[in-house]
mmCIF file of C-alpha atoms in Angstrom:
data_model
loop_
_atom_site.group_PDB
_atom_site.id
_atom_site.type_symbol
_atom_site.label_atom_id
_atom_site.label_comp_id
_atom_site.label_asym_id
_atom_site.label_seq_id
_atom_site.Cartn_x
_atom_site.Cartn_y
_atom_site.Cartn_z
ATOM 1 C CA MET A 268 114.507 99.391 111.353
ATOM 2 C CA LYS A 269 110.754 99.707 110.864
ATOM 3 C CA LYS A 270 109.192 103.154 110.732
ATOM 4 C CA THR A 271 106.085 104.901 111.994
ATOM 5 C CA ILE A 272 103.609 106.143 109.382
ATOM 6 C CA TRP A 273 100.531 108.352 109.638
ATOM 7 C CA LEU A 274 97.796 108.225 107.044
ATOM 8 C CA ILE A 275 95.692 111.400 106.969
ATOM 9 C CA ASP A 276 92.711 110.830 104.686
ATOM 10 C CA ASP A 277 88.938 111.087 105.078
ATOM 11 C CA ASP A 278 88.104 108.100 102.865
ATOM 12 C CA PRO A 279 87.647 105.010 105.081
ATOM 13 C CA ILE A 280 87.874 102.617 102.130
ATOM 14 C CA TYR A 281 91.133 104.189 100.986
ATOM 15 C CA GLN A 282 92.453 103.902 104.547
ATOM 16 C CA ILE A 283 91.688 100.159 104.539
ATOM 17 C CA ILE A 284 93.418 99.710 101.168
ATOM 18 C CA MET A 285 96.461 101.707 102.264
ATOM 19 C CA LYS A 286 96.746 99.844 105.562
ATOM 20 C CA LYS A 287 96.878 96.567 103.608
ATOM 21 C CA ILE A 288 99.580 97.968 101.315
ATOM 22 C CA ILE A 289 101.503 99.346 104.293
ATOM 23 C CA HIS A 290 101.323 95.983 106.097
ATOM 24 C CA LYS A 291 102.398 94.187 102.916
ATOM 25 C CA SER A 292 105.515 96.372 102.682
ATOM 26 C CA ASP A 293 106.630 95.123 106.123
ATOM 27 C CA LEU A 294 108.533 98.399 106.608
ATOM 28 C CA PHE A 295 106.391 99.998 109.301
ATOM 29 C CA SER A 296 106.010 99.169 112.979
ATOM 30 C CA THR A 297 103.131 101.567 113.625
ATOM 31 C CA ILE A 298 100.321 102.842 111.405
ATOM 32 C CA SER A 299 98.055 105.623 112.662
ATOM 33 C CA SER A 300 95.188 107.018 110.626
ATOM 34 C CA PHE A 301 93.231 110.243 110.877
ATOM 35 C CA ALA A 302 90.098 111.361 109.022
ATOM 36 C CA ASN A 303 91.134 115.017 108.777
ATOM 37 C CA GLY A 304 94.026 117.376 109.322
ATOM 38 C CA LYS A 305 92.685 118.738 112.605
ATOM 39 C CA SER A 306 92.684 115.401 114.414
ATOM 40 C CA ALA A 307 96.194 114.704 113.094
ATOM 41 C CA ILE A 308 97.466 118.125 114.251
ATOM 42 C CA GLU A 309 95.985 117.534 117.709
ATOM 43 C CA ALA A 310 97.702 114.122 117.923
ATOM 44 C CA LEU A 311 100.960 115.643 116.688
ATOM 45 C CA LYS A 312 100.823 118.385 119.339
ATOM 46 C CA VAL A 313 100.236 115.805 122.083
ATOM 47 C CA ALA A 314 103.110 113.645 120.821
ATOM 48 C CA ILE A 315 105.444 116.673 120.784
ATOM 49 C CA GLU A 316 104.360 117.858 124.262
ATOM 50 C CA GLU A 317 104.907 114.393 125.698
ATOM 51 C CA ASN A 318 108.221 114.045 123.847
ATOM 52 C CA ASN A 319 106.710 110.870 122.449
ATOM 53 C CA PRO A 320 109.026 108.678 120.394
ATOM 54 C CA SER A 321 106.043 107.618 118.269
ATOM 55 C CA LEU A 322 106.115 110.794 116.195
ATOM 56 C CA PRO A 323 105.501 109.800 112.604
ATOM 57 C CA GLU A 324 108.522 109.384 110.401
ATOM 58 C CA ILE A 325 106.329 109.468 107.293
ATOM 59 C CA ILE A 326 102.992 111.212 106.737
ATOM 60 C CA LEU A 327 100.794 110.474 103.722
ATOM 61 C CA LEU A 328 98.520 113.518 103.506
ATOM 62 C CA ASP A 329 95.345 113.914 101.462
ATOM 63 C CA ILE A 330 94.458 117.396 100.239
ATOM 64 C CA GLU A 331 90.662 117.414 100.216
ATOM 65 C CA MET A 332 89.169 116.559 103.616
ATOM 66 C CA PRO A 333 86.435 118.013 105.833
ATOM 67 C CA ILE A 334 87.129 120.050 108.981
ATOM 68 C CA MET A 335 90.779 120.723 108.046
ATOM 69 C CA ASP A 336 92.183 119.918 104.625
ATOM 70 C CA GLY A 337 95.770 119.073 103.758
ATOM 71 C CA TRP A 338 96.723 122.697 103.136
ATOM 72 C CA GLY A 339 95.314 123.702 106.534
ATOM 73 C CA PHE A 340 97.373 120.901 108.075
ATOM 74 C CA MET A 341 100.499 122.253 106.383
ATOM 75 C CA GLN A 342 99.743 125.780 107.681
ATOM 76 C CA GLU A 343 99.497 124.410 111.226
ATOM 77 C CA ILE A 344 102.719 122.407 110.823
ATOM 78 C CA ALA A 345 104.487 125.609 109.747
ATOM 79 C CA LEU A 346 103.620 127.159 113.137
ATOM 80 C CA MET A 347 105.150 124.301 115.126
ATOM 81 C CA ASP A 348 108.673 123.906 116.487
ATOM 82 C CA LYS A 349 110.675 122.785 113.434
ATOM 83 C CA SER A 350 113.333 121.084 115.554
ATOM 84 C CA LYS A 351 110.707 118.641 116.855
ATOM 85 C CA LEU A 352 109.535 117.795 113.337
ATOM 86 C CA GLU A 353 112.794 117.608 111.386
ATOM 87 C CA SER A 354 112.589 113.821 111.075
ATOM 88 C CA VAL A 355 108.973 113.871 109.797
ATOM 89 C CA LEU A 356 108.721 113.296 106.034
ATOM 90 C CA ILE A 357 105.481 114.551 104.466
ATOM 91 C CA TYR A 358 104.127 113.330 101.137
ATOM 92 C CA ILE A 359 100.885 114.400 99.502
ATOM 93 C CA SER A 360 98.717 111.437 98.536
ATOM 94 C CA SER A 361 95.817 112.754 96.510
ATOM 95 C CA SER A 362 93.348 111.976 93.769
ATOM 96 C CA SER A 363 93.356 115.655 92.797
ATOM 97 C CA ILE A 364 94.455 116.251 89.229
ATOM 98 C CA ALA A 365 94.547 120.022 89.750
ATOM 99 C CA VAL A 366 97.812 121.478 88.481
ATOM 100 C CA GLU A 367 97.540 124.142 91.209
ATOM 101 C CA ASP A 368 97.730 121.484 93.932
ATOM 102 C CA LYS A 369 100.810 119.885 92.393
ATOM 103 C CA GLU A 370 102.494 123.292 92.031
ATOM 104 C CA LYS A 371 101.589 124.280 95.588
ATOM 105 C CA ALA A 372 103.093 121.017 96.839
ATOM 106 C CA LYS A 373 106.286 121.630 94.834
ATOM 107 C CA CYS A 374 106.650 125.113 96.315
ATOM 108 C CA ASN A 375 106.335 123.885 99.912
ATOM 109 C CA SER A 376 109.742 122.730 101.131
ATOM 110 C CA SER A 377 108.118 120.642 103.879
ATOM 111 C CA ILE A 378 106.396 118.451 101.280
ATOM 112 C CA LEU A 379 108.820 115.933 99.817
ATOM 113 C CA GLY A 380 106.607 114.564 97.069
ATOM 114 C CA TYR A 381 103.196 114.308 95.451
ATOM 115 C CA MET A 382 101.771 110.870 94.777
ATOM 116 C CA SER A 383 98.554 110.046 92.990
ATOM 117 C CA LYS A 384 96.111 107.728 94.701
ATOM 118 C CA PRO A 385 96.255 104.900 95.176
ATOM 119 C CA VAL A 386 99.851 104.914 96.374
ATOM 120 C CA LYS A 387 101.597 101.871 94.943
ATOM 121 C CA LEU A 388 103.599 99.417 97.018
ATOM 122 C CA GLU A 389 106.801 100.290 95.130
ATOM 123 C CA ASP A 390 106.280 104.022 95.832
ATOM 124 C CA LEU A 391 105.772 103.282 99.514
ATOM 125 C CA ILE A 392 108.935 101.173 99.591
ATOM 126 C CA ALA A 393 110.862 103.946 97.823
ATOM 127 C CA ILE A 394 109.895 106.636 100.345
ATOM 128 C CA ALA A 395 110.397 104.332 103.328
ATOM 129 C CA THR A 396 113.897 103.296 102.319
ATOM 130 C CA THR A 397 115.345 106.724 101.487
#
């Protein structure tokens, strides 16, 4: 069964590239993209309130974004009803080479992995089929 994926990243060119890779994988029925963590949190809250079945199953989250970065997004997620989000798998997708970011991601149990940009097709297939 195909999955729903959210791409949270402020780089429009990267979003275009990732959408092509996501389409090529043929594993996703719905792709939603957001330019910052705040707009994604707002959409997530609406989806939860409406008991919307289109909640993302996978989120690819950038760290450095304007308005609300990836860490701010994770802080907001931590305040939400966990039972509504238990099927949401979050992966960091970042160009950051900062060791601190990788360590912070490892220490957050809600983050299942850290992938360097650009995410490769085989990495996308691996996370979508587990």
